[in-house]
Short mmCIF file of N, CA and C in Angstrom, two decimals:
data_model
loop_
_atom_site.label_atom_id
_atom_site.label_comp_id
_atom_site.label_asym_id
_atom_site.label_seq_id
_atom_site.Cartn_x
_atom_site.Cartn_y
_atom_site.Cartn_z
N UNK M 1 99.17 111.45 125.03
CA UNK M 1 100.49 111.91 124.43
C UNK M 1 100.82 111.23 123.19
N UNK M 2 101.32 112.07 122.22
CA UNK M 2 101.65 111.58 120.92
C UNK M 2 102.84 110.69 121.03
N UNK M 3 102.93 109.75 120.07
CA UNK M 3 104.37 108.86 120.06
C UNK M 3 105.45 109.69 119.43
N UNK M 4 106.58 109.55 120.09
CA UNK M 4 107.58 110.33 119.38
C UNK M 4 108.19 109.50 118.37
N UNK M 5 108.23 110.49 117.31
CA UNK M 5 108.74 109.74 115.92
C UNK M 5 110.21 110.01 115.61
N UNK M 6 110.61 108.65 115.50
CA UNK M 6 112.20 108.70 115.22
C UNK M 6 112.31 108.99 113.67
N UNK M 7 113.45 110.04 113.46
CA UNK M 7 113.72 110.12 111.99
C UNK M 7 113.99 108.91 111.43
N UNK M 8 113.81 108.91 110.12
CA UNK M 8 114.31 107.60 109.42
C UNK M 8 115.86 107.51 109.39
N UNK M 9 116.32 106.24 109.36
CA UNK M 9 117.68 106.15 109.55
C UNK M 9 118.47 106.59 108.31
N UNK M 10 119.74 107.10 108.32
CA UNK M 10 120.33 107.69 107.23
C UNK M 10 121.02 106.50 106.54
N UNK M 11 120.64 106.41 105.17
CA UNK M 11 121.24 105.42 104.19
C UNK M 11 122.28 105.76 103.42
N UNK M 12 122.33 107.19 103.25
CA UNK M 12 123.24 107.50 102.19
C UNK M 12 123.94 108.99 102.70
N UNK M 13 125.27 109.03 102.52
CA UNK M 13 125.88 110.35 102.96
C UNK M 13 126.84 110.66 102.19
N UNK M 14 126.84 112.07 101.76
CA UNK M 14 128.00 112.45 100.90
C UNK M 14 128.75 113.73 101.59
N UNK M 15 130.15 113.42 101.56
CA UNK M 15 130.98 114.23 102.30
C UNK M 15 131.57 115.24 101.22
N UNK M 16 131.83 116.57 101.38
CA UNK M 16 132.18 117.47 100.37
C UNK M 16 133.12 118.42 101.09
N UNK M 17 134.32 118.69 100.33
CA UNK M 17 135.29 119.56 100.56
C UNK M 17 135.81 120.48 99.38
N UNK M 18 136.81 120.99 99.56
CA UNK M 18 137.13 121.91 98.18
C UNK M 18 137.68 121.20 97.12
N UNK M 19 138.59 120.28 97.45
CA UNK M 19 139.28 119.47 96.21
C UNK M 19 139.09 118.00 96.19
N UNK M 20 138.46 117.45 97.24
CA UNK M 20 138.23 116.08 97.39
C UNK M 20 139.65 115.36 97.41
N UNK M 21 140.45 115.94 97.82
CA UNK M 21 141.82 115.32 97.86
C UNK M 21 142.32 114.97 99.41
N UNK M 22 141.77 115.50 100.46
CA UNK M 22 142.20 115.25 101.89
C UNK M 22 141.00 114.81 102.75
N UNK M 23 140.34 115.93 103.06
CA UNK M 23 139.38 115.83 104.11
C UNK M 23 137.99 115.14 103.84
N UNK M 24 137.43 115.24 102.56
CA UNK M 24 136.32 114.49 102.37
C UNK M 24 136.52 113.06 102.15
N UNK M 25 137.74 112.73 101.43
CA UNK M 25 137.86 111.03 101.30
C UNK M 25 138.37 110.51 102.60
N UNK M 26 138.81 111.43 103.63
CA UNK M 26 139.40 110.86 104.96
C UNK M 26 138.07 110.51 105.54
N UNK M 27 137.01 111.42 105.58
CA UNK M 27 135.78 111.36 106.24
C UNK M 27 134.93 110.10 105.62
N UNK M 28 134.87 110.05 104.41
CA UNK M 28 134.36 109.02 103.88
C UNK M 28 134.83 107.64 104.00
N UNK M 29 136.23 107.69 104.07
CA UNK M 29 136.91 106.37 104.29
C UNK M 29 136.63 105.95 105.92
N UNK M 30 136.59 106.88 106.79
CA UNK M 30 136.17 106.50 108.01
C UNK M 30 134.69 106.03 108.24
N UNK M 31 133.88 106.80 107.66
CA UNK M 31 132.56 106.41 107.82
C UNK M 31 132.31 104.88 107.15
N UNK M 32 132.87 104.71 106.21
CA UNK M 32 132.69 103.52 105.39
C UNK M 32 133.19 102.35 106.16
N UNK M 33 134.35 102.64 107.01
CA UNK M 33 135.10 101.73 107.79
C UNK M 33 134.08 101.28 109.01
N UNK M 34 133.43 102.17 109.55
CA UNK M 34 132.35 101.70 110.49
C UNK M 34 131.04 101.32 110.15
N UNK M 35 130.41 102.08 109.06
CA UNK M 35 129.10 101.67 108.65
C UNK M 35 128.92 101.41 107.20
N UNK M 36 129.99 101.15 106.54
CA UNK M 36 130.01 100.72 105.06
C UNK M 36 128.89 99.54 104.49
N UNK M 37 128.59 98.77 105.57
CA UNK M 37 127.44 97.78 105.30
C UNK M 37 126.02 98.38 105.26
N UNK M 38 126.11 99.32 106.07
CA UNK M 38 124.59 99.86 106.07
C UNK M 38 124.34 101.36 105.54
N UNK M 39 125.39 102.17 105.14
CA UNK M 39 125.27 103.41 104.80
C UNK M 39 126.27 103.65 103.46
N UNK M 40 125.54 104.08 102.40
CA UNK M 40 126.27 104.44 101.36
C UNK M 40 126.99 105.65 101.44
N UNK M 41 128.21 105.58 101.11
CA UNK M 41 129.16 106.77 101.40
C UNK M 41 129.82 107.21 100.07
N UNK M 42 129.78 108.52 99.80
CA UNK M 42 130.54 109.01 98.68
C UNK M 42 131.26 110.29 99.15
N UNK M 43 132.07 110.99 98.35
CA UNK M 43 132.84 112.21 98.49
C UNK M 43 132.95 112.84 97.37
N UNK M 44 133.15 114.30 97.29
CA UNK M 44 133.42 115.17 96.24
C UNK M 44 133.97 116.39 96.81
N UNK M 45 134.62 117.16 95.76
CA UNK M 45 134.91 118.54 96.03
C UNK M 45 134.49 119.55 95.18
N UNK M 46 134.66 120.86 95.40
CA UNK M 46 133.98 121.77 94.72
C UNK M 46 134.62 122.10 93.48
N UNK M 47 135.98 121.81 93.40
CA UNK M 47 136.83 121.92 92.40
C UNK M 47 137.77 120.80 92.04
N UNK M 48 138.20 120.82 90.88
CA UNK M 48 139.01 119.55 90.42
C UNK M 48 140.39 119.35 91.26
N UNK M 49 140.36 118.14 91.90
CA UNK M 49 141.61 117.87 92.45
C UNK M 49 142.43 116.80 91.71
N UNK M 50 143.56 116.83 91.83
CA UNK M 50 144.57 116.10 91.07
C UNK M 50 144.48 114.58 91.53
N UNK M 51 144.93 114.36 92.72
CA UNK M 51 144.98 112.83 93.14
C UNK M 51 144.93 112.95 94.84
N UNK M 52 144.46 112.00 95.44
CA UNK M 52 144.51 111.99 96.74
C UNK M 52 145.94 112.44 97.29
N UNK M 53 145.86 113.23 98.45
CA UNK M 53 147.16 113.64 99.02
C UNK M 53 147.80 112.46 99.85
N UNK M 54 149.28 112.12 99.47
CA UNK M 54 149.92 111.22 100.15
C UNK M 54 149.84 111.14 101.74
N UNK M 55 149.86 112.29 102.16
CA UNK M 55 149.84 112.45 103.54
C UNK M 55 148.58 111.80 104.17
N UNK M 56 147.23 112.34 103.48
CA UNK M 56 146.24 111.60 103.92
C UNK M 56 146.25 109.95 103.80
N UNK M 57 146.67 109.69 102.54
CA UNK M 57 146.77 108.07 102.38
C UNK M 57 147.65 107.59 103.76
N UNK M 58 148.84 108.49 104.12
CA UNK M 58 149.64 107.65 105.07
C UNK M 58 148.87 107.62 106.33
N UNK M 59 148.34 108.73 106.88
CA UNK M 59 147.73 108.63 108.25
C UNK M 59 146.30 107.71 108.35
N UNK M 60 145.65 107.63 107.10
CA UNK M 60 144.57 106.54 107.05
C UNK M 60 145.10 105.14 107.01
N UNK M 61 146.23 105.01 106.52
CA UNK M 61 146.96 103.63 106.35
C UNK M 61 147.20 103.31 107.88
N UNK M 62 147.61 104.26 108.79
CA UNK M 62 147.79 103.89 110.18
C UNK M 62 146.71 103.20 110.91
N UNK M 63 145.20 103.43 110.43
CA UNK M 63 144.23 102.90 111.02
C UNK M 63 143.66 101.64 110.04
N UNK M 64 144.63 101.39 109.12
CA UNK M 64 143.94 100.21 108.49
C UNK M 64 143.25 100.62 107.28
N UNK M 65 142.96 101.89 107.02
CA UNK M 65 141.97 102.17 105.90
C UNK M 65 142.86 102.85 104.63
N UNK M 66 142.48 102.25 103.56
CA UNK M 66 143.23 102.51 102.39
C UNK M 66 142.71 103.40 101.45
N UNK M 67 143.29 104.60 101.17
CA UNK M 67 142.67 105.57 100.34
C UNK M 67 143.27 105.67 99.04
N UNK M 68 144.27 104.76 98.86
CA UNK M 68 145.37 104.87 97.76
C UNK M 68 144.59 104.78 96.50
N UNK M 69 143.48 104.25 96.25
CA UNK M 69 142.72 104.16 95.17
C UNK M 69 141.43 105.46 94.90
N UNK M 70 141.72 106.20 95.72
CA UNK M 70 140.70 107.07 95.75
C UNK M 70 140.77 108.07 94.35
N UNK M 71 139.74 108.34 93.75
CA UNK M 71 139.77 109.08 92.61
C UNK M 71 138.88 110.54 92.92
N UNK M 72 139.56 111.48 92.64
CA UNK M 72 138.99 112.65 93.10
C UNK M 72 137.78 113.23 92.19
N UNK M 73 136.87 113.64 92.57
CA UNK M 73 135.76 114.06 91.63
C UNK M 73 135.00 115.29 92.20
N UNK M 74 134.23 116.00 91.48
CA UNK M 74 133.53 117.14 91.85
C UNK M 74 132.13 116.99 91.87
N UNK M 75 131.31 117.92 92.42
CA UNK M 75 129.87 117.85 92.34
C UNK M 75 129.32 117.43 90.94
N UNK M 76 129.88 118.08 89.84
CA UNK M 76 129.35 117.77 88.61
C UNK M 76 129.39 116.36 88.13
N UNK M 77 130.36 115.69 88.84
CA UNK M 77 130.74 114.36 88.38
C UNK M 77 130.02 113.43 89.03
N UNK M 78 129.18 113.63 89.83
CA UNK M 78 128.43 112.67 90.90
C UNK M 78 127.39 111.86 89.81
N UNK M 79 127.27 110.67 90.12
CA UNK M 79 126.53 109.84 89.07
C UNK M 79 125.04 109.87 89.99
N UNK M 80 125.19 109.97 90.92
CA UNK M 80 123.81 110.05 91.89
C UNK M 80 123.84 111.09 92.73
N UNK M 81 122.69 111.73 92.76
CA UNK M 81 122.52 113.20 93.71
C UNK M 81 121.65 112.90 94.98
N UNK M 82 121.09 111.61 95.07
CA UNK M 82 119.99 111.41 96.18
C UNK M 82 120.74 110.83 97.46
N UNK M 83 121.05 111.89 98.10
CA UNK M 83 121.79 111.47 99.38
C UNK M 83 120.73 111.90 100.57
N UNK M 84 120.80 111.25 101.75
CA UNK M 84 119.82 111.78 102.87
C UNK M 84 120.82 112.84 103.60
N UNK M 85 121.89 112.87 103.51
CA UNK M 85 122.88 113.89 104.23
C UNK M 85 123.96 114.18 103.39
N UNK M 86 124.33 115.49 103.42
CA UNK M 86 125.63 116.11 102.92
C UNK M 86 126.14 116.85 103.84
N UNK M 87 127.62 116.45 104.25
CA UNK M 87 128.28 116.93 105.32
C UNK M 87 129.50 117.56 104.71
N UNK M 88 129.46 119.02 104.67
CA UNK M 88 130.44 119.75 104.11
C UNK M 88 131.48 120.16 105.09
N UNK M 89 132.79 120.26 104.48
CA UNK M 89 133.92 120.08 105.32
C UNK M 89 134.77 121.54 105.13
N UNK M 90 134.25 122.40 104.39
CA UNK M 90 134.89 123.54 104.06
C UNK M 90 133.78 124.73 103.70
N UNK M 91 134.07 125.75 103.90
CA UNK M 91 133.00 126.94 103.51
C UNK M 91 132.55 126.90 102.28
N UNK M 92 133.57 126.50 101.27
CA UNK M 92 133.10 126.75 99.96
C UNK M 92 132.22 125.31 99.66
N UNK M 93 132.36 124.29 100.20
CA UNK M 93 131.63 123.06 100.02
C UNK M 93 130.33 123.14 100.49
N UNK M 94 130.34 123.96 101.69
CA UNK M 94 129.06 124.27 102.41
C UNK M 94 128.11 125.25 101.19
N UNK M 95 128.61 126.15 100.64
CA UNK M 95 127.96 126.90 99.76
C UNK M 95 127.30 126.04 98.63
N UNK M 96 128.25 125.21 98.29
CA UNK M 96 127.85 124.34 97.11
C UNK M 96 126.76 123.52 97.36
N UNK M 97 126.85 122.91 98.71
CA UNK M 97 125.91 121.88 99.01
C UNK M 97 124.58 122.56 99.16
N UNK M 98 124.56 123.71 99.85
CA UNK M 98 123.23 124.39 99.94
C UNK M 98 122.58 124.87 98.52
N UNK M 99 123.67 125.17 97.59
CA UNK M 99 122.89 125.44 96.29
C UNK M 99 122.44 124.16 95.69
N UNK M 100 123.00 122.92 95.88
CA UNK M 100 122.62 121.75 95.27
C UNK M 100 121.29 121.21 95.99
N UNK M 101 121.08 121.43 97.17
CA UNK M 101 119.82 120.91 97.94
C UNK M 101 118.77 121.84 97.99
N UNK M 102 118.64 122.83 97.01
CA UNK M 102 117.52 123.62 97.13
C UNK M 102 116.35 123.14 96.61
N UNK M 103 116.29 122.14 95.67
CA UNK M 103 115.27 121.50 95.16
C UNK M 103 115.35 119.98 95.61
N UNK M 104 116.00 119.63 96.69
CA UNK M 104 116.15 118.23 97.02
C UNK M 104 115.80 118.04 98.51
N UNK M 105 115.14 116.96 98.91
CA UNK M 105 114.91 116.66 100.30
C UNK M 105 116.14 116.00 100.87
N UNK M 106 116.95 116.87 101.30
CA UNK M 106 118.31 116.30 101.68
C UNK M 106 118.74 117.25 102.90
N UNK M 107 119.22 116.81 103.92
CA UNK M 107 119.82 117.71 105.02
C UNK M 107 121.45 117.83 104.79
N UNK M 108 121.76 119.02 105.16
CA UNK M 108 123.14 119.49 105.05
C UNK M 108 123.56 119.95 106.53
N UNK M 109 124.87 119.30 106.90
CA UNK M 109 125.55 119.73 107.93
C UNK M 109 126.85 120.28 107.61
N UNK M 110 127.40 121.39 108.32
CA UNK M 110 128.60 122.03 108.12
C UNK M 110 129.67 121.55 109.28
N UNK M 111 130.55 120.53 109.01
CA UNK M 111 131.74 120.58 109.92
C UNK M 111 132.86 121.19 109.53
N UNK M 112 132.99 122.54 109.76
CA UNK M 112 134.15 123.41 109.46
C UNK M 112 135.45 122.57 109.72
N UNK M 113 136.29 121.93 108.99
CA UNK M 113 137.41 121.31 109.37
C UNK M 113 138.57 121.75 108.71
N UNK M 114 139.78 121.96 109.52
CA UNK M 114 141.03 122.70 109.02
C UNK M 114 141.59 121.97 107.98
N UNK M 115 142.16 122.77 107.20
CA UNK M 115 142.84 122.33 106.04
C UNK M 115 144.53 121.96 106.51
N UNK M 116 144.74 120.78 106.57
CA UNK M 116 146.26 120.54 106.97
C UNK M 116 147.46 121.03 105.86
N UNK M 117 146.98 121.42 104.83
CA UNK M 117 147.97 121.78 103.83
C UNK M 117 148.40 123.26 104.29
N UNK M 118 147.75 123.83 105.10
CA UNK M 118 148.40 125.06 105.43
C UNK M 118 149.34 125.35 106.58
N UNK M 119 149.69 123.88 107.05
CA UNK M 119 150.57 123.68 108.14
C UNK M 119 152.08 123.84 107.33
N UNK M 120 153.07 124.44 107.82
CA UNK M 120 154.40 124.27 107.12
C UNK M 120 155.14 123.53 108.05
N UNK M 121 156.24 123.10 107.61
CA UNK M 121 157.25 122.18 108.60
C UNK M 121 157.73 120.90 107.84
N UNK M 122 158.23 120.24 108.77
CA UNK M 122 158.93 118.92 108.13
C UNK M 122 157.75 117.86 107.99
N UNK M 123 158.37 116.78 107.51
CA UNK M 123 157.27 115.61 107.23
C UNK M 123 156.64 115.26 108.54
N UNK M 124 157.22 115.28 109.62
CA UNK M 124 156.46 114.80 110.94
C UNK M 124 155.66 115.85 111.64
N UNK M 125 155.84 117.10 111.17
CA UNK M 125 154.99 118.08 111.47
C UNK M 125 153.73 118.04 110.62
N UNK M 126 153.82 117.71 109.30
CA UNK M 126 152.82 117.52 108.34
C UNK M 126 152.07 116.41 108.78
N UNK M 127 152.58 115.38 109.03
CA UNK M 127 151.83 114.15 109.48
C UNK M 127 150.96 114.43 110.64
N UNK M 128 151.76 115.10 111.72
CA UNK M 128 150.73 115.50 112.75
C UNK M 128 149.66 116.28 112.69
N UNK M 129 149.67 117.10 111.66
CA UNK M 129 148.55 117.92 111.24
C UNK M 129 147.40 117.26 110.59
N UNK M 130 147.76 116.41 109.67
CA UNK M 130 146.92 115.35 109.18
C UNK M 130 146.19 114.63 110.03
N UNK M 131 146.93 113.92 110.99
CA UNK M 131 146.33 113.09 112.16
C UNK M 131 145.38 113.73 112.90
N UNK M 132 145.51 115.17 113.35
CA UNK M 132 144.68 116.08 114.03
C UNK M 132 143.29 116.05 113.12
N UNK M 133 143.44 116.37 111.91
CA UNK M 133 142.41 116.29 111.06
C UNK M 133 141.37 114.94 111.04
N UNK M 134 142.22 114.04 110.72
CA UNK M 134 141.83 112.51 110.86
C UNK M 134 140.96 112.41 112.10
N UNK M 135 141.70 112.65 113.26
CA UNK M 135 141.18 112.22 114.56
C UNK M 135 140.02 112.99 114.96
N UNK M 136 140.10 114.36 114.49
CA UNK M 136 138.91 115.14 114.60
C UNK M 136 137.47 114.67 114.07
N UNK M 137 137.93 114.32 112.76
CA UNK M 137 136.84 113.75 111.72
C UNK M 137 136.01 112.47 112.59
N UNK M 138 137.08 111.72 112.79
CA UNK M 138 136.68 110.27 113.63
C UNK M 138 135.69 110.54 114.86
N UNK M 139 136.10 111.68 115.62
CA UNK M 139 135.34 112.16 116.76
C UNK M 139 134.10 112.44 116.39
N UNK M 140 133.97 113.21 115.33
CA UNK M 140 132.48 113.77 114.69
C UNK M 140 131.79 112.65 114.31
N UNK M 141 132.45 111.77 113.32
CA UNK M 141 131.70 110.62 112.93
C UNK M 141 131.24 109.64 113.83
N UNK M 142 131.89 109.46 115.05
CA UNK M 142 131.57 108.45 116.15
C UNK M 142 130.25 109.21 116.73
N UNK M 143 130.46 110.44 117.14
CA UNK M 143 129.43 111.30 117.76
C UNK M 143 128.11 111.00 116.89
N UNK M 144 128.12 111.39 115.61
CA UNK M 144 126.94 111.58 114.67
C UNK M 144 126.39 110.32 114.19
N UNK M 145 127.39 109.29 114.06
CA UNK M 145 126.75 107.82 113.56
C UNK M 145 127.41 106.81 114.51
N UNK M 146 126.78 106.85 115.79
CA UNK M 146 127.21 105.99 116.88
C UNK M 146 127.21 104.41 116.32
N UNK M 147 128.41 103.63 116.83
CA UNK M 147 128.10 102.20 116.55
C UNK M 147 127.06 101.65 117.58
N UNK M 148 126.27 100.72 116.79
CA UNK M 148 125.33 100.11 117.79
C UNK M 148 125.68 98.69 117.73
N UNK M 149 125.29 98.26 118.82
CA UNK M 149 125.47 96.79 119.18
C UNK M 149 124.34 96.04 119.11
N UNK M 150 124.25 94.60 118.71
CA UNK M 150 123.12 93.97 118.71
C UNK M 150 122.70 93.58 120.07
N UNK M 151 121.59 92.80 120.38
CA UNK M 151 121.15 92.57 121.33
C UNK M 151 122.02 91.38 122.08
N UNK M 152 122.31 91.59 123.43
CA UNK M 152 123.10 90.61 124.23
C UNK M 152 122.19 89.63 124.91
N UNK M 153 122.71 88.25 124.74
CA UNK M 153 121.89 87.07 125.28
C UNK M 153 122.51 86.66 126.66
#
């Protein structure tokens, strides 16, 4: 019986969404929080975003993750394109990621993630929508990149 080959560990991940203002910075912040010592993490958008969304900053702050210094950037502004994995969070980003990886040895995953800016309502309703996005991304990240513990003695 042939030995089972484990895929090489993922050492770099790019999260992509439409404007790099909400979903991809939140996902990058979460992955960095749990695995920042062993995985290089970056995020981009398909189109130019102005600045990180204040509601995204607020709900990430609830978890002790600071997004306030995030600078939005596009695929064209990436300094390095050698990633092991690109996770796209919007259909538009998925198309762009597939385009980018046609000539690269890089996996692409599509995590279709709700855009919380589509929710109307007061501040609390908006924050609730952003929390749902954050918590959904958190669940996906924990499932895809499980926390490993060292040996116990």
